Structure formats: structure tokens, C-alpha cells
PDB file of C-alpha atoms in Angstrom:
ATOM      1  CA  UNK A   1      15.471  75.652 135.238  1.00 42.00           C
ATOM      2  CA  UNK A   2      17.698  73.877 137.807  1.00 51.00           C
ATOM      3  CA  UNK A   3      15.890  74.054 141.444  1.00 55.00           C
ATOM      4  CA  UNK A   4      12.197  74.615 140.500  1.00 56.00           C
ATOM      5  CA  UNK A   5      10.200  72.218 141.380  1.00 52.00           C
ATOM      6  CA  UNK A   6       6.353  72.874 139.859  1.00 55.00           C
ATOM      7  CA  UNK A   7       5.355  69.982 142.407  1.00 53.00           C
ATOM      8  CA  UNK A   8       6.320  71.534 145.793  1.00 54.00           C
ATOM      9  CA  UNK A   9       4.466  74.497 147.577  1.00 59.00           C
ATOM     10  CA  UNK A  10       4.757  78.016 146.179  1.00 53.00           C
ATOM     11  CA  UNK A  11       5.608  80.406 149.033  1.00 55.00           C
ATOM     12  CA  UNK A  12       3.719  83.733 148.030  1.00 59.00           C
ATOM     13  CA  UNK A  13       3.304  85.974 151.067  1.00 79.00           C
ATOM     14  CA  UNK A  14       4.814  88.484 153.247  1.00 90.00           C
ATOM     15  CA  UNK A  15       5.929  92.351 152.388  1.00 96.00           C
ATOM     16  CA  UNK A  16       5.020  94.143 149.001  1.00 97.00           C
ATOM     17  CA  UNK A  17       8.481  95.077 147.586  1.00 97.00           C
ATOM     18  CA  UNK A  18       7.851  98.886 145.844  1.00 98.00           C
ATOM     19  CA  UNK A  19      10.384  99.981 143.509  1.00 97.00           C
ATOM     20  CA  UNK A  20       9.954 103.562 142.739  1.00 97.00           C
ATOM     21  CA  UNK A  21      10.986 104.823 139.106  1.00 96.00           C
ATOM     22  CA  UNK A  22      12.777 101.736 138.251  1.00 95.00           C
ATOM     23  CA  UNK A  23      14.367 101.929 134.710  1.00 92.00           C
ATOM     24  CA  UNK A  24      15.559  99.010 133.322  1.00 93.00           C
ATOM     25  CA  UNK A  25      12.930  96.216 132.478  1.00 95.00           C
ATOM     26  CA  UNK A  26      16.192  93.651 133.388  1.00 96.00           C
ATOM     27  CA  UNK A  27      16.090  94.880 136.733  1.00 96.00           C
ATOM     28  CA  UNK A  28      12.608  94.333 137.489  1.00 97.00           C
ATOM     29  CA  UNK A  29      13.021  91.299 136.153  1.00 97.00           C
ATOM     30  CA  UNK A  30      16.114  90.384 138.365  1.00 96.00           C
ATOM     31  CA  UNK A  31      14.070  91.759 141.109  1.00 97.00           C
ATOM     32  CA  UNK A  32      11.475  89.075 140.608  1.00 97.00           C
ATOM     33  CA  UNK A  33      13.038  86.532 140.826  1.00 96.00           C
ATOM     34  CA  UNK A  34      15.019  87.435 143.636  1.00 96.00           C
ATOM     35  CA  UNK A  35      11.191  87.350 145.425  1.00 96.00           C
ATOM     36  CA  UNK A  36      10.159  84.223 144.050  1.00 94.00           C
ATOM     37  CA  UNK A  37      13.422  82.629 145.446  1.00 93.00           C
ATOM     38  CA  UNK A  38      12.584  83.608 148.592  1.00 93.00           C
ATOM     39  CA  UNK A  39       8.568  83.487 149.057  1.00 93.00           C
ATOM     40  CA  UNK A  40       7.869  87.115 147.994  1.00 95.00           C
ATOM     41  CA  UNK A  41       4.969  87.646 145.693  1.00 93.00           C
ATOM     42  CA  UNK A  42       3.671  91.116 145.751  1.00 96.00           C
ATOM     43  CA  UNK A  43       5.652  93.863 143.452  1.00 97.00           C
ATOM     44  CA  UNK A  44       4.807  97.021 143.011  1.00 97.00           C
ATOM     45  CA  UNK A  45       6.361  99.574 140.387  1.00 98.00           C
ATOM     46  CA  UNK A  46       5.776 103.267 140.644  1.00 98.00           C
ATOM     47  CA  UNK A  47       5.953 105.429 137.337  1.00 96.00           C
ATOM     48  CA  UNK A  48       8.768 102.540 135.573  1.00 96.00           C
ATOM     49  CA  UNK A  49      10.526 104.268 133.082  1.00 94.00           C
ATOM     50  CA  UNK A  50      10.007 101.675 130.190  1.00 93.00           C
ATOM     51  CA  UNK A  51       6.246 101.217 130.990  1.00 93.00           C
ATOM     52  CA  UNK A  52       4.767  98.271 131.828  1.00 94.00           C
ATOM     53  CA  UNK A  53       3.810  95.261 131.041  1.00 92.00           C
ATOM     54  CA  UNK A  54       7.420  94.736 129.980  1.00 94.00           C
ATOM     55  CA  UNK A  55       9.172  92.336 128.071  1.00 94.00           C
ATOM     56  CA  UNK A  56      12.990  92.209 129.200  1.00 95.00           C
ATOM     57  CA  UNK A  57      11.765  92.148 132.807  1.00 95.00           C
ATOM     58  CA  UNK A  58       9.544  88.666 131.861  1.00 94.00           C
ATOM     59  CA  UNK A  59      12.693  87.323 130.221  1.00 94.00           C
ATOM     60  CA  UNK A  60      14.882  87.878 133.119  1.00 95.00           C
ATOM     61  CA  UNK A  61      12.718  87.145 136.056  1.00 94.00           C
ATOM     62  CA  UNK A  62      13.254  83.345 134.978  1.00 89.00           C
ATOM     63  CA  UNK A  63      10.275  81.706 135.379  1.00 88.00           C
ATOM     64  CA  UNK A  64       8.909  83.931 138.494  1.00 93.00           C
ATOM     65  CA  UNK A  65       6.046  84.578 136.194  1.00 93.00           C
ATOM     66  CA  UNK A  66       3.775  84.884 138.954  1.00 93.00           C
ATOM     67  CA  UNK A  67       5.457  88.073 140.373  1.00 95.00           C
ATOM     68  CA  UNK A  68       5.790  89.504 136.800  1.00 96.00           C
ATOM     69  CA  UNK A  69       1.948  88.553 136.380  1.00 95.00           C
ATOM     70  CA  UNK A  70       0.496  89.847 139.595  1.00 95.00           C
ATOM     71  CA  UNK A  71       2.722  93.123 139.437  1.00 96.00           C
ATOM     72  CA  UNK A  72       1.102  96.625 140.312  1.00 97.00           C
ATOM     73  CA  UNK A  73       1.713 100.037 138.235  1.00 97.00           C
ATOM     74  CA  UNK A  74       1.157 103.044 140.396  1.00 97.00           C
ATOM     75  CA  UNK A  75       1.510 106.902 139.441  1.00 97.00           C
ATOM     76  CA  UNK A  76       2.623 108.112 143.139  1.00 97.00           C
ATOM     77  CA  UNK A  77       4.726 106.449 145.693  1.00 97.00           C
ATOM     78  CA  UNK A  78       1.830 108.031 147.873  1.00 97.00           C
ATOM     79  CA  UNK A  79      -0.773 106.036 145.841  1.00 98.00           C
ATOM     80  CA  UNK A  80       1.882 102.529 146.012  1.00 98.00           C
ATOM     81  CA  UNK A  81       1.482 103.065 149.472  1.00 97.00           C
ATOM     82  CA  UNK A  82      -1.960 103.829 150.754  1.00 97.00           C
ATOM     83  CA  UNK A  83      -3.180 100.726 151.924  1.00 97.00           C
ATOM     84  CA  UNK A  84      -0.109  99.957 154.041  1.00 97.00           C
ATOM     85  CA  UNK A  85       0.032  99.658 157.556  1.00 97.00           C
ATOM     86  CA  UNK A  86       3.921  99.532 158.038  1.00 97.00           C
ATOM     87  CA  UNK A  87       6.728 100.552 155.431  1.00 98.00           C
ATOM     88  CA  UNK A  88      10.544 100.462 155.654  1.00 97.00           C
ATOM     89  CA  UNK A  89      12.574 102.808 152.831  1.00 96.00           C
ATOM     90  CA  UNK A  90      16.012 101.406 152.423  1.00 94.00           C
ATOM     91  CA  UNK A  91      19.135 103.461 151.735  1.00 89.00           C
ATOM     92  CA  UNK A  92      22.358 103.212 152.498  1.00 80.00           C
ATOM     93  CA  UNK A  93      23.012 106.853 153.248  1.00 80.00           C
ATOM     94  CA  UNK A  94      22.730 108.680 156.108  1.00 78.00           C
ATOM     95  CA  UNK A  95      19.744 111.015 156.129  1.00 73.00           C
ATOM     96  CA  UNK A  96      18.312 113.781 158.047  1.00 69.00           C
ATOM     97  CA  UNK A  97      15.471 113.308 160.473  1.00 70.00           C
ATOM     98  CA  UNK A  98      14.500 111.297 163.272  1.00 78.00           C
ATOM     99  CA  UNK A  99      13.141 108.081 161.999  1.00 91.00           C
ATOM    100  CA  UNK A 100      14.228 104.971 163.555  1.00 93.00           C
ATOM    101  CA  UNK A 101      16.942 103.140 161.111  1.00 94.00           C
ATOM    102  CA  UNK A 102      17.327  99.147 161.370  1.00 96.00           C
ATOM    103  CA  UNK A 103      19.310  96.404 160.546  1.00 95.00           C
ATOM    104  CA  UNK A 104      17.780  93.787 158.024  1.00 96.00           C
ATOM    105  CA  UNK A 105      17.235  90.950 160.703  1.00 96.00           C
ATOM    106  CA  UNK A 106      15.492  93.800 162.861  1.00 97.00           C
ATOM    107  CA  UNK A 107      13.191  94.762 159.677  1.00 97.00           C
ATOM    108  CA  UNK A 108      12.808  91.454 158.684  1.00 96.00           C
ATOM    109  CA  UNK A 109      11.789  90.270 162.244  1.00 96.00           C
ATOM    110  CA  UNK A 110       9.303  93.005 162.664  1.00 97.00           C
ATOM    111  CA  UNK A 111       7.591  92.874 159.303  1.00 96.00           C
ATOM    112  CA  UNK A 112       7.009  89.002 160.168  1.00 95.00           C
ATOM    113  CA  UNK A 113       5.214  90.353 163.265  1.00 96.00           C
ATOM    114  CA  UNK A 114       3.286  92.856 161.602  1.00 96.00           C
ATOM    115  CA  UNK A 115       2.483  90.304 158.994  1.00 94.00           C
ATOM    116  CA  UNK A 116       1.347  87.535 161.056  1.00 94.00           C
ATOM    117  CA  UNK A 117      -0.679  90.636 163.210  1.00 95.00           C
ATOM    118  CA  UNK A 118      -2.632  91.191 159.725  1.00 94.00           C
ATOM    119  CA  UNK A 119      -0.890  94.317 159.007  1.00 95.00           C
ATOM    120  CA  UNK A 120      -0.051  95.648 155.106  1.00 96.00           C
ATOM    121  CA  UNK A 121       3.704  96.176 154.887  1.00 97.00           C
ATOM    122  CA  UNK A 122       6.291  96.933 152.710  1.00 97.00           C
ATOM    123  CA  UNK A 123       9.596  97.666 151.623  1.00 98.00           C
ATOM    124  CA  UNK A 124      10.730 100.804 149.367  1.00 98.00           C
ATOM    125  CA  UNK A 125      13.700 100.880 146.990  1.00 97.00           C
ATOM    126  CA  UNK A 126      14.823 103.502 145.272  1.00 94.00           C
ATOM    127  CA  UNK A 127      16.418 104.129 141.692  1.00 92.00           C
ATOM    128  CA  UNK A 128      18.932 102.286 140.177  1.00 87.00           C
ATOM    129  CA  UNK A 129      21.190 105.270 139.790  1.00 86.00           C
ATOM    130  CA  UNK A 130      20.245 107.583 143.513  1.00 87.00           C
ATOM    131  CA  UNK A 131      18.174 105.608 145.116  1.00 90.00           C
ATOM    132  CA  UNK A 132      14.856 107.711 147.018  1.00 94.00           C
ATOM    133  CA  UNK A 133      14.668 110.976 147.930  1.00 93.00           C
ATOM    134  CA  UNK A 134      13.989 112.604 151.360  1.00 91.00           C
ATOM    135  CA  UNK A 135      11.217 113.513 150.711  1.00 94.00           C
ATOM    136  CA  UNK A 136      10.160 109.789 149.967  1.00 95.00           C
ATOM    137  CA  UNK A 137      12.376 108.353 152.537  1.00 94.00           C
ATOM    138  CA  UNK A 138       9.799 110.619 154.692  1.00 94.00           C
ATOM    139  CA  UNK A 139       6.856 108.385 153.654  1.00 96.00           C
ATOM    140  CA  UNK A 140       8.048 105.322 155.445  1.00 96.00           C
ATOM    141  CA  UNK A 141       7.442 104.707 158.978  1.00 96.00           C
ATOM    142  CA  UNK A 142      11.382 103.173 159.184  1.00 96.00           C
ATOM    143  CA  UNK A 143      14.599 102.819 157.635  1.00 95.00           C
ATOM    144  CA  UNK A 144      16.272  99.711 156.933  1.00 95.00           C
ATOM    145  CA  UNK A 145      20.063  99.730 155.734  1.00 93.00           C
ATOM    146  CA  UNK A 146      22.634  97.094 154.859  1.00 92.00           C
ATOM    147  CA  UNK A 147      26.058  96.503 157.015  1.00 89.00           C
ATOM    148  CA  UNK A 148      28.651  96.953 154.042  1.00 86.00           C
ATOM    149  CA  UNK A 149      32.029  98.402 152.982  1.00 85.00           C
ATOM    150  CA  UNK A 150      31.587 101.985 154.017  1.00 82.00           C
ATOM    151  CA  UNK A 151      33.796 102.897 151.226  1.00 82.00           C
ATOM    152  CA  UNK A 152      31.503 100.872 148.246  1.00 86.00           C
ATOM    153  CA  UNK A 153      27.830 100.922 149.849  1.00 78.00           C
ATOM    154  CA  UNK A 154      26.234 100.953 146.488  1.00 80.00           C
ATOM    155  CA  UNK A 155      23.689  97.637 145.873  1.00 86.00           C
ATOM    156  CA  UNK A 156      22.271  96.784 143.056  1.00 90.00           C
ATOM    157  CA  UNK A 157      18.549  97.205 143.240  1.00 94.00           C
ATOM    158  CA  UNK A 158      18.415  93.226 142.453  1.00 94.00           C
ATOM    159  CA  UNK A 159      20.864  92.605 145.082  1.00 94.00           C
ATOM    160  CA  UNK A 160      18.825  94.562 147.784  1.00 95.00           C
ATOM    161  CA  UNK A 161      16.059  93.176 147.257  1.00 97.00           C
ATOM    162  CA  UNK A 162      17.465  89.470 147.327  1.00 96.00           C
ATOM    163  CA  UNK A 163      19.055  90.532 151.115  1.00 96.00           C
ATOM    164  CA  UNK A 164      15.764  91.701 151.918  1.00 96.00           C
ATOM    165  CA  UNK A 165      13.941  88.844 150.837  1.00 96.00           C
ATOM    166  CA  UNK A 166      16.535  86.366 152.492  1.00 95.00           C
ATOM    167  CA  UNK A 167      15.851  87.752 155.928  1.00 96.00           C
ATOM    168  CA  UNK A 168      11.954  87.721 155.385  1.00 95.00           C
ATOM    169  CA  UNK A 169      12.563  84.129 154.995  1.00 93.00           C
ATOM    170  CA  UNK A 170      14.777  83.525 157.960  1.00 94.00           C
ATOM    171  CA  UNK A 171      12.915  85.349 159.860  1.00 93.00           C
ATOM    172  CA  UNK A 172       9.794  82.649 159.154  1.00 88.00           C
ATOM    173  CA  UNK A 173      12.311  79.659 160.393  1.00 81.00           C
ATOM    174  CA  UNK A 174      11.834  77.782 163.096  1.00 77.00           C
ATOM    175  CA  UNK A 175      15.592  76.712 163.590  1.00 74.00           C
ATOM    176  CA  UNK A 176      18.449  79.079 161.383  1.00 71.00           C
ATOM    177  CA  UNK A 177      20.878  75.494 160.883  1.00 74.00           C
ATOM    178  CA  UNK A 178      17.949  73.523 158.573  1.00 72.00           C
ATOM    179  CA  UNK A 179      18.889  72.679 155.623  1.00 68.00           C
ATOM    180  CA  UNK A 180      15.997  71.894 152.829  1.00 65.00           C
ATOM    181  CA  UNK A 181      18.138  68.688 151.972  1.00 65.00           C
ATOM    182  CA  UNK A 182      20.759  66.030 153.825  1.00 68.00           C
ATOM    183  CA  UNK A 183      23.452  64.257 151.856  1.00 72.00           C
ATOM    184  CA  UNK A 184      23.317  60.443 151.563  1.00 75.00           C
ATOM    185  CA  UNK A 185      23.938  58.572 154.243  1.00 76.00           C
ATOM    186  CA  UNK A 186      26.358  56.343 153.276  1.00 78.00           C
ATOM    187  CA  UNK A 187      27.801  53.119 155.914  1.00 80.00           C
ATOM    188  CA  UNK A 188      31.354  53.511 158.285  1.00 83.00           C
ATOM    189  CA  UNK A 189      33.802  51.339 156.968  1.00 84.00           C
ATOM    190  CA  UNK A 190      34.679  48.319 159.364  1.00 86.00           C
ATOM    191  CA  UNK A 191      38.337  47.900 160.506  1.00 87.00           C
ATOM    192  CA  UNK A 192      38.160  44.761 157.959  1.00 89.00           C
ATOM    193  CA  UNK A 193      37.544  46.973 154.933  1.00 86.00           C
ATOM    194  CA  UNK A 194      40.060  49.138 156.051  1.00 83.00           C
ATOM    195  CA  UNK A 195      42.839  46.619 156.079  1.00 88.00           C
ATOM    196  CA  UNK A 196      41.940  45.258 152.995  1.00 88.00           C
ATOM    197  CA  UNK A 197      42.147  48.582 151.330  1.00 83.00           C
ATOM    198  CA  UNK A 198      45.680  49.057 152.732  1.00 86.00           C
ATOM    199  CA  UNK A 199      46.541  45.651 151.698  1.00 89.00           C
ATOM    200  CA  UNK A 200      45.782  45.840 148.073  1.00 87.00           C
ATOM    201  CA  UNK A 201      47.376  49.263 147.617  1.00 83.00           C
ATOM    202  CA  UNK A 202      50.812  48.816 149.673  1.00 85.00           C
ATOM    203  CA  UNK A 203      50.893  45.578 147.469  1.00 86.00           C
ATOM    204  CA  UNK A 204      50.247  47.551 144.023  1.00 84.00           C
ATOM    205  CA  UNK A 205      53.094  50.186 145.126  1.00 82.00           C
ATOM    206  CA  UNK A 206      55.512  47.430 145.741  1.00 82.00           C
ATOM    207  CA  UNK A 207      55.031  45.763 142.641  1.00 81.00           C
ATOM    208  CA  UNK A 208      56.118  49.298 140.977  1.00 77.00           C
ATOM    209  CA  UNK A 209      59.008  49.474 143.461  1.00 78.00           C
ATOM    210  CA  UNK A 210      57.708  52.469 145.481  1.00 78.00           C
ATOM    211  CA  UNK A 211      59.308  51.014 148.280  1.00 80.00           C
ATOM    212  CA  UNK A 212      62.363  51.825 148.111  1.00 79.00           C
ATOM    213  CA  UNK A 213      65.267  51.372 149.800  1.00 84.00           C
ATOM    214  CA  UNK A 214      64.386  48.219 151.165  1.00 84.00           C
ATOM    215  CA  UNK A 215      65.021  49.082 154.637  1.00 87.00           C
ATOM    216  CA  UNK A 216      62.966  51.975 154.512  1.00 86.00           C
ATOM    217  CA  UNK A 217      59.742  50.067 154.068  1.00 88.00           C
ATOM    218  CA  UNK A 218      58.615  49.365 157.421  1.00 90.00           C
ATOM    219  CA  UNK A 219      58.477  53.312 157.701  1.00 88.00           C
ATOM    220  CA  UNK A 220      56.623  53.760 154.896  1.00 84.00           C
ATOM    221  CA  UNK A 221      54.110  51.578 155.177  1.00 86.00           C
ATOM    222  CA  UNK A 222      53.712  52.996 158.699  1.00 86.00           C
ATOM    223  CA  UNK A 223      53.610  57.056 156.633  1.00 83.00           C
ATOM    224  CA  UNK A 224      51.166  55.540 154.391  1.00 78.00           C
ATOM    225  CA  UNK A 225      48.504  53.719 156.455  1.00 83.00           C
ATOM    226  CA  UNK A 226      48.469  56.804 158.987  1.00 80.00           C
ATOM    227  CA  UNK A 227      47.601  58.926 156.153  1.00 76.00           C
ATOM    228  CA  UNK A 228      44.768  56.373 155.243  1.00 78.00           C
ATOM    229  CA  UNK A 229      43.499  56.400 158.500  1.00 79.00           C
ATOM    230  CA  UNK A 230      43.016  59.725 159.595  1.00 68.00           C
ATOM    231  CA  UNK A 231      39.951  59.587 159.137  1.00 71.00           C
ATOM    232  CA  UNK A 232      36.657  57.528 159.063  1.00 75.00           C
ATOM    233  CA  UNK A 233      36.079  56.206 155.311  1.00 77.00           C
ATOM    234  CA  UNK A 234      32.664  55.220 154.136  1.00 81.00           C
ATOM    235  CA  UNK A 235      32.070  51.778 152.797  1.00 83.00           C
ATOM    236  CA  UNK A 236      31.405  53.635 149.728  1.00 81.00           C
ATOM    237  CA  UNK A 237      34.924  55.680 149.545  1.00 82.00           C
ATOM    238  CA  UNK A 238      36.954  52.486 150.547  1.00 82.00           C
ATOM    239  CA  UNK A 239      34.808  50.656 147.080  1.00 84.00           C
ATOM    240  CA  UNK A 240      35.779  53.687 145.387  1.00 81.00           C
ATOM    241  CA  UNK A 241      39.516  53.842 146.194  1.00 81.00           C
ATOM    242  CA  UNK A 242      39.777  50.174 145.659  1.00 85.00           C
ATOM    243  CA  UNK A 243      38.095  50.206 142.284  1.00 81.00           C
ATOM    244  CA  UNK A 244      40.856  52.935 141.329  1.00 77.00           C
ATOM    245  CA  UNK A 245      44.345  50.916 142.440  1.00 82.00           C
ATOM    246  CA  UNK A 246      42.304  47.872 140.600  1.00 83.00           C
ATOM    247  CA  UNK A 247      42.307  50.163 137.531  1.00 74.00           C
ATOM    248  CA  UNK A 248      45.777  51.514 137.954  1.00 74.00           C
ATOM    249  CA  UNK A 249      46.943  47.547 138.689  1.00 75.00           C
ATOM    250  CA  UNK A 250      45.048  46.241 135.361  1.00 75.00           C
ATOM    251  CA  UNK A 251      45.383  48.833 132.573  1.00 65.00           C
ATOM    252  CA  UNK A 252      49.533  50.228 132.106  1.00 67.00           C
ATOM    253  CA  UNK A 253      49.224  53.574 129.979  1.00 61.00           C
ATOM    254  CA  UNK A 254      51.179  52.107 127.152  1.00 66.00           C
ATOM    255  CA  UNK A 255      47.988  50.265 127.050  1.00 64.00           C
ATOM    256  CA  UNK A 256      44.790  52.524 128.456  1.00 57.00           C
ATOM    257  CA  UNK A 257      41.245  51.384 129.027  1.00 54.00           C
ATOM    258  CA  UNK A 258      39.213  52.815 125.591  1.00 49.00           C
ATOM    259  CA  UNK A 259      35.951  51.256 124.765  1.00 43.00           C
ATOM    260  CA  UNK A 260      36.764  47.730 125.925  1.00 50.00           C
ATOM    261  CA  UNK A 261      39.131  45.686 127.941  1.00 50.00           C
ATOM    262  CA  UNK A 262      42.665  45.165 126.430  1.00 49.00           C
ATOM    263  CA  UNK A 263      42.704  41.279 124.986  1.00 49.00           C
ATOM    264  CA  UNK A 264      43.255  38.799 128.177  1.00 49.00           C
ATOM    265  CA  UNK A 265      43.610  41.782 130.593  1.00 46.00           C
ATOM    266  CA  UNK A 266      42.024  39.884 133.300  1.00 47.00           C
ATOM    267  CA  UNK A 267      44.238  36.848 132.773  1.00 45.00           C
ATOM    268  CA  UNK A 268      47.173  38.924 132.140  1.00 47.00           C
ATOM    269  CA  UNK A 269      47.767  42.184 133.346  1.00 49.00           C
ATOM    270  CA  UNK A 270      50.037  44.499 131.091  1.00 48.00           C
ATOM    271  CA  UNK A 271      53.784  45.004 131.671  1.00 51.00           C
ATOM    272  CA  UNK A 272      54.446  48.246 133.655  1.00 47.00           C
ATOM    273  CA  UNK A 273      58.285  47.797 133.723  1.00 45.00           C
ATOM    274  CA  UNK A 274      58.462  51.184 131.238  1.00 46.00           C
ATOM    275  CA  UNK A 275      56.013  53.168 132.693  1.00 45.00           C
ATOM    276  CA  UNK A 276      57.272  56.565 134.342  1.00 37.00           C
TER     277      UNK A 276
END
């Protein structure tokens, strides 16, 4: 699928994600591939609904096969658990009690240090329908929750764990402004270029009579080359915008470029006196 790239390194590390009681096989699915997008390998499921292995999660994970494959079934959250150092419950509810409750660039920031300390962390999520309980909210050491509308809190459990995942991997970045690709770079224009550009289309509007009155040319030619210039072109866009007044000059649309060039059009460019 578009953006995979079999050739390129496979980021698998970081935070086990634990979903406890998740019911639809889609979402697990969703939820995998919301990992793999963002360097998280290690799922964990406790008591799914539908069982496991399931198929509807493979077919939606798209391709993250290696999340699907490497997934955990546990019968407890306590069990899911165990061999964690650190874990943050998410919710987006207030609860009772005195654990400390974090932003996601906070909980992303210190399950990086925990993870590059050696420490076994994760990340709960609850049902799709209520989330976790207190009484599981009481097994993590933290609680992470989003900043949305106060009014429509409710995430998808695909969509929570994509946030999640997206600070993990900020959090590993050396500088937040990279980019893992730069457009072309493409060539300023010269002043030349320029003028030849406004040459060949203030000459293709006259022959159509855009110009008009007569005495109003010198302003519009003045209007039109300030528009042109305001900023930089490319050598590139100037090629480009040329090639289209060459096209507009050669082919009328009484007679249209199709498959070929119109008999003689290079000797003889079409009439354009009727065209509106």
C-alpha cells in the first residue's frame, strides 16, 4: 500500500499498548496499524471478546502483520501487566484518587526515559464502549488523558492509540521541524526569463484585444506584470506558464488539440476571431 517501503528500517520498540476487553476484531486491527505507523510493536489483548487469532483484525491492520503476528492474549489485566515496570491507563474522565494524571507529551516523554533506562512500560486502553474501570485505572502507576472538546471527549480506541503512538515517536526526535522528505529543488528564474514570460503573454492578450481601450494599456500592462512578479518563479513554473499561453496561442477551441496537431498548426495558427 502507498507509503510502505519493505526496504527501509522497521521501527519496532518502545511501550506495549494493552487493550483490555476489546470487542471488535476491526478495532484491533485499526489499532495495529496505528502502531506500526508509528514504531510500536508490542500489543497486548486481555480477554478480546471475539477470541483471538482473529481474522477482521488481520484484514484491517493493513499490512502491520508483524503487530497482528507478535500479539499477546492474556486472561487478567493483572497477568497483561506483570512484567511491567511503568504503566499509564488513559481515560478521559475524571476519576477518584490520587494518581498523578499527564498530558501525552509528558507520558510520551517519560516512557522514552523509562525505555531507554531498560524499564517495561506500557499503555492501557479501555473498551470501546466505557473505557476501564477504577478499579483497573488503579493498576497503573499514572494517568494519561487527551486535551479535547470537553463537551465530545469520546476517542475511538484506534484514534487513542494513534495520539499515543505519535508522541512516542516525537518524543524519540532529535529536532520536532524534520521532515522525512524535501520537495525538489527546482532553479530561481533570472530577470531574463521573467521578461520573456511577460513578453510572450502581454503579446498573446493583445492579439485577442484584451487591451482595451487603447489608452488604457500602459496601465494594464503595468496591473499585469505586478501580478507576475510578486513573487519569485522557478525556472520550472516560468517553462510551465509559457508552455500554456503557447498552447492557448496555437490551438483556438473551434479547433482543440486531440491526438495530434491540427494540419499546418505550426505554420499557421487557427483563426480566433470567433472565439468567446
Amino acid at each position: 500500500m502507498a507509503g510502505t517501503n519493505s526496504e527501509r528500517q522497521l521501527l519496532a520498540e518502545g511501550p506495549a499498548i494493552i487493550l483490555v476487553e476489546p470487542q471488535m476484531g476491526e478495532n484491533i486491527g485499526m489499532v495495529a496499524r496505528a502502531m506500526a505507523n508509528f514504531g510500536l510493536a508490542e500489543l497486548r489483548l486481555v480477554n478480546p471478546r471475539d477470541g483471538w487469532p482473529n481474522e477482521k483484525a488481520l484484514a484491517t491492520a493493513s499490512k502491520a502483520d508483524h503487530v497482528i503476528e507478535a500479539t499477546k492474549v492474556y486472561d487478567t489485566l493483572e497477568q497483561a501487566v506483570a512484567d511491567l515496570n511503568f504503566v499509564y491507563a488513559t481515560t478521559a474522565r475524571e476519576r477518584d484518587g490520587y494518581k498523578p494524571v499527564r498530558s501525552p507529551v509528558i507520558a510520551a516523554e517519560t516512557l522514552r526515559a523509562r525505555f531507554r533506562a531498560g524499564e517495561g512500560t506500557g499503555i492501557l486502553f479501555g473498551r470501546e464502549r466505557w473505557g476501564l474501570t477504577n478499579e483497573e485505572v488503579a493498576l497503573a502507576d499514572e494517568i494519561v488523558t487527551f486535551p479535547v472538546n470537553p463537551a465530545f471527549a469520546s476517542l475511538n480506541i484506534a484514534q487513542a492509540v494513534l495520539l499515543m503512538s505519535y508522541e512516542w515517536m516525537k518524543s524519540g526526535m532529535e529536532d520536532l521541524g524534520a521532515v522525512p522528505f524535501q520537495a525538489m529543488g527546482q532553479t530561481p528564474s533570472t530577470k531574463e526569463q521573467l521578461f520573456g514570460l511577460f513578453d510572450q503573454l502581454e503579446e498573446a492578450l493583445d492579439a485577442r484585444g484584451y487591451f482595451h481601450p487603447a489608452g488604457k494599456k500602459p496601465k494594464m500592462v503595468d496591473n499585469l506584470r505586478a501580478v507576475l512578479s510578486r513573487r519569485a518563479f522557478t525556472e520550472q513554473e516560468i517553462s510551465v506558464l509559457r508552455g500554456v499561453i503557447s498552447s492557448l496561442d496555437r490551438f483556438s477551441r473551434k479547433s482543440p488539440r486531440g491526438g495530434r496537431f491540427p494540419p499546418a498548426a505550426k505554420e499557421t495558427p487557427p483563426d480566433d476571431s470567433d472565439d468567446a
